[in-house]
GROMACS .gro file of C-alpha atoms in nm:
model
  126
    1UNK     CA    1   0.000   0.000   0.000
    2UNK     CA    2   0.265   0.250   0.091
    3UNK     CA    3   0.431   0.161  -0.257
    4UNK     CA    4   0.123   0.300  -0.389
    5UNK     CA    5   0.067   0.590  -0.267
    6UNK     CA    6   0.460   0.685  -0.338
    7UNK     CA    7   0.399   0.597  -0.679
    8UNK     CA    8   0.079   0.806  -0.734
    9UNK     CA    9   0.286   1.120  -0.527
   10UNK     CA   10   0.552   1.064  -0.738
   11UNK     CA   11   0.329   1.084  -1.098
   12UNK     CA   12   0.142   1.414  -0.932
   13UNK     CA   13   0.530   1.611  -0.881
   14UNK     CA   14   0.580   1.535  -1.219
   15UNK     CA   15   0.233   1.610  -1.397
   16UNK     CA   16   0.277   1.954  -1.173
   17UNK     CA   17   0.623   2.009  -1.284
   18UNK     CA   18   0.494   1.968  -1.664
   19UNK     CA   19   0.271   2.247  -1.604
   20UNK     CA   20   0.340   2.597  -1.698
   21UNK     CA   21   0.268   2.873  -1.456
   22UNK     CA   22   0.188   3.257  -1.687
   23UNK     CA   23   0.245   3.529  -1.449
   24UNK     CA   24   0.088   3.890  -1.603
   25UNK     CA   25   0.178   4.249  -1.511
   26UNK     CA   26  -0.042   4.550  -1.650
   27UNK     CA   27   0.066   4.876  -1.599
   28UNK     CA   28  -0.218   5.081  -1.410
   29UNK     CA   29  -0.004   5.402  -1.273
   30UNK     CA   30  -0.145   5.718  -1.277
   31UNK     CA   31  -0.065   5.951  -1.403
   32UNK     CA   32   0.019   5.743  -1.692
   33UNK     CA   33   0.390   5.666  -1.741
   34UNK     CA   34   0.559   5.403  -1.882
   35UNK     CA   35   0.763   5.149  -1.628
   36UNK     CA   36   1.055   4.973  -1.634
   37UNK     CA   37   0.983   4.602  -1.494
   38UNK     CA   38   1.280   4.369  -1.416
   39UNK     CA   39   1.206   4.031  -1.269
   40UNK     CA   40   1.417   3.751  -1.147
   41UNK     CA   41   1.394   3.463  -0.948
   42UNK     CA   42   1.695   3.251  -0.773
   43UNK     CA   43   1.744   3.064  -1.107
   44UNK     CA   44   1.688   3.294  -1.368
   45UNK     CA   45   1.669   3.650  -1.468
   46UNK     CA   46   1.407   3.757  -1.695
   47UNK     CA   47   1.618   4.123  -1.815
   48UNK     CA   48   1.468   4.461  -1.831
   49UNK     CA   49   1.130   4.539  -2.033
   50UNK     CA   50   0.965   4.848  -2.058
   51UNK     CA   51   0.504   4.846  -2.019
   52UNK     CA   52   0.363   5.116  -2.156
   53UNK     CA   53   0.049   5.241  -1.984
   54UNK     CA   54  -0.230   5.010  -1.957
   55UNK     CA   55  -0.007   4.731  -2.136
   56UNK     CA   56   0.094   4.387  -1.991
   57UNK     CA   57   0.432   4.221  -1.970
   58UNK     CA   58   0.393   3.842  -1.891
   59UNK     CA   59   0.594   3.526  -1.809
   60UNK     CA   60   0.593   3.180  -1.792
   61UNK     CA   61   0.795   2.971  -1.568
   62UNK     CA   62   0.776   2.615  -1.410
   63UNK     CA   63   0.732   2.599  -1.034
   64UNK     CA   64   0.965   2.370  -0.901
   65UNK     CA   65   0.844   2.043  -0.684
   66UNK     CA   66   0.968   2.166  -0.353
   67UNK     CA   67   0.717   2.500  -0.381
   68UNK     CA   68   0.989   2.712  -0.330
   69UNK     CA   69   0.967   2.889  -0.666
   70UNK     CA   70   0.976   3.256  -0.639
   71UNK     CA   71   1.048   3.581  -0.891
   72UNK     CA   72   1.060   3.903  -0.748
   73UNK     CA   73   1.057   4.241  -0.985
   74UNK     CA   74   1.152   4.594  -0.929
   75UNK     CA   75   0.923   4.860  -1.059
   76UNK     CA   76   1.061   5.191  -1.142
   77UNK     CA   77   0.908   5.514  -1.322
   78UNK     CA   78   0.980   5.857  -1.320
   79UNK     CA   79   1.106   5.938  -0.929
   80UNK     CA   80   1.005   5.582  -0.798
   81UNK     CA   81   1.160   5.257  -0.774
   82UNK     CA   82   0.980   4.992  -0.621
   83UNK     CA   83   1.014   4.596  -0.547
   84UNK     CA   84   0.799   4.314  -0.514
   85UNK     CA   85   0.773   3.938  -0.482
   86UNK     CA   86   0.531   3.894  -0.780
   87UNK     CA   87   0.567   3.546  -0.742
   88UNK     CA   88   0.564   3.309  -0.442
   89UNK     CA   89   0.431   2.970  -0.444
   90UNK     CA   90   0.279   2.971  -0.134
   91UNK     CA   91   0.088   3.262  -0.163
   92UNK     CA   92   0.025   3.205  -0.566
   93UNK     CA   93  -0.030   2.889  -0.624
   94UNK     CA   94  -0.216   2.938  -0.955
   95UNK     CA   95  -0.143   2.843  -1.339
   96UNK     CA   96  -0.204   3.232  -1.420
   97UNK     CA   97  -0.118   3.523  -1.197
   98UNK     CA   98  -0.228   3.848  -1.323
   99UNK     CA   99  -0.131   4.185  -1.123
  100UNK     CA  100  -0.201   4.521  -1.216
  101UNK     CA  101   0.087   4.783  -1.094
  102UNK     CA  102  -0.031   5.125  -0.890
  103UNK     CA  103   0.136   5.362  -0.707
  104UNK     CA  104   0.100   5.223  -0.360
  105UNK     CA  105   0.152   4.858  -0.479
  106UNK     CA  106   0.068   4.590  -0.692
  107UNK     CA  107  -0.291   4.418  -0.674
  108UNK     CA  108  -0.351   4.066  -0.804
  109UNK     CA  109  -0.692   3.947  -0.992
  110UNK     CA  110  -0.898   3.751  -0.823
  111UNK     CA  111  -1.098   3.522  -1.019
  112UNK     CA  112  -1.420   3.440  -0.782
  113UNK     CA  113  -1.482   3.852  -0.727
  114UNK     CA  114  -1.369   3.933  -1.085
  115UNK     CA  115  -1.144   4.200  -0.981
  116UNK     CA  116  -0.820   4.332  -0.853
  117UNK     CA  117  -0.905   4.311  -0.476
  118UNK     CA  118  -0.591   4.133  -0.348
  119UNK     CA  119  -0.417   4.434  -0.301
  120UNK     CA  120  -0.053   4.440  -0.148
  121UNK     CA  121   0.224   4.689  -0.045
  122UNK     CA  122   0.522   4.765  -0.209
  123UNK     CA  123   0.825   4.541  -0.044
  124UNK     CA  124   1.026   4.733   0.184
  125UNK     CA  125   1.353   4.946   0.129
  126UNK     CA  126   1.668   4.765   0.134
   0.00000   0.00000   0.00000
């Protein structure tokens, strides 16, 4: 029995691992100004990419099996530069992230209100 249910765990880790996660980033500051995003995670380091107003930026990525899979992105537009952990697998758990970027932080879509109500604060200064 035990042999069974390590087979069937290990099948699940790597039908998860197969699976893509999409991570989105719209650019919602007002006034409207373009941003520089840059994300990263401990593995890899997406470069620099510029969202015009209103426009998205996205990324896909594989969580690893351990659910330690993180990115984390700094924000910056004219006078501001801002960071935050768009991405943590304990918190995000999802095959499709979508956040839209304001001045006083980042709010992810939430599917069962239809909006952007998980709203979060900027990360704090190093």
């Amino acid at each position: 029995m035990e042999r069974w249910i390590i087979i069937i765990s290990l099948i699940f880790a790597l039908i998860t691992m197969c699976e893509g996660t999409i991570c989105g980033i719209i650019n919602g500051l007002v006034p409207k100004s373009d941003v520089l995003v840059h994300c990263k995670s401990k593995e890899d380091d997406l470069g620099i990419h510029l969202i015009h107003y209103n426009a998205t930026y996205e990324f896909e990525f594989k969580p690893n099996v351990w659910g330690t899979t993180q990115f984390y992105c700094s924000f910056t537009w004219p006078s501001r530069i801002e960071w935050f952990d768009i991405y943590k697998h304990q918190r995000d758990e999802l095959l499709y992230c979508l956040w839209i970027v304001k001045p006083d932080g980042p709010c992810r879509y939430n599917r069962y209100s239809k909006s952007f109500a998980d709203c979060y604060k900027w990360n704090n200064k190093i």
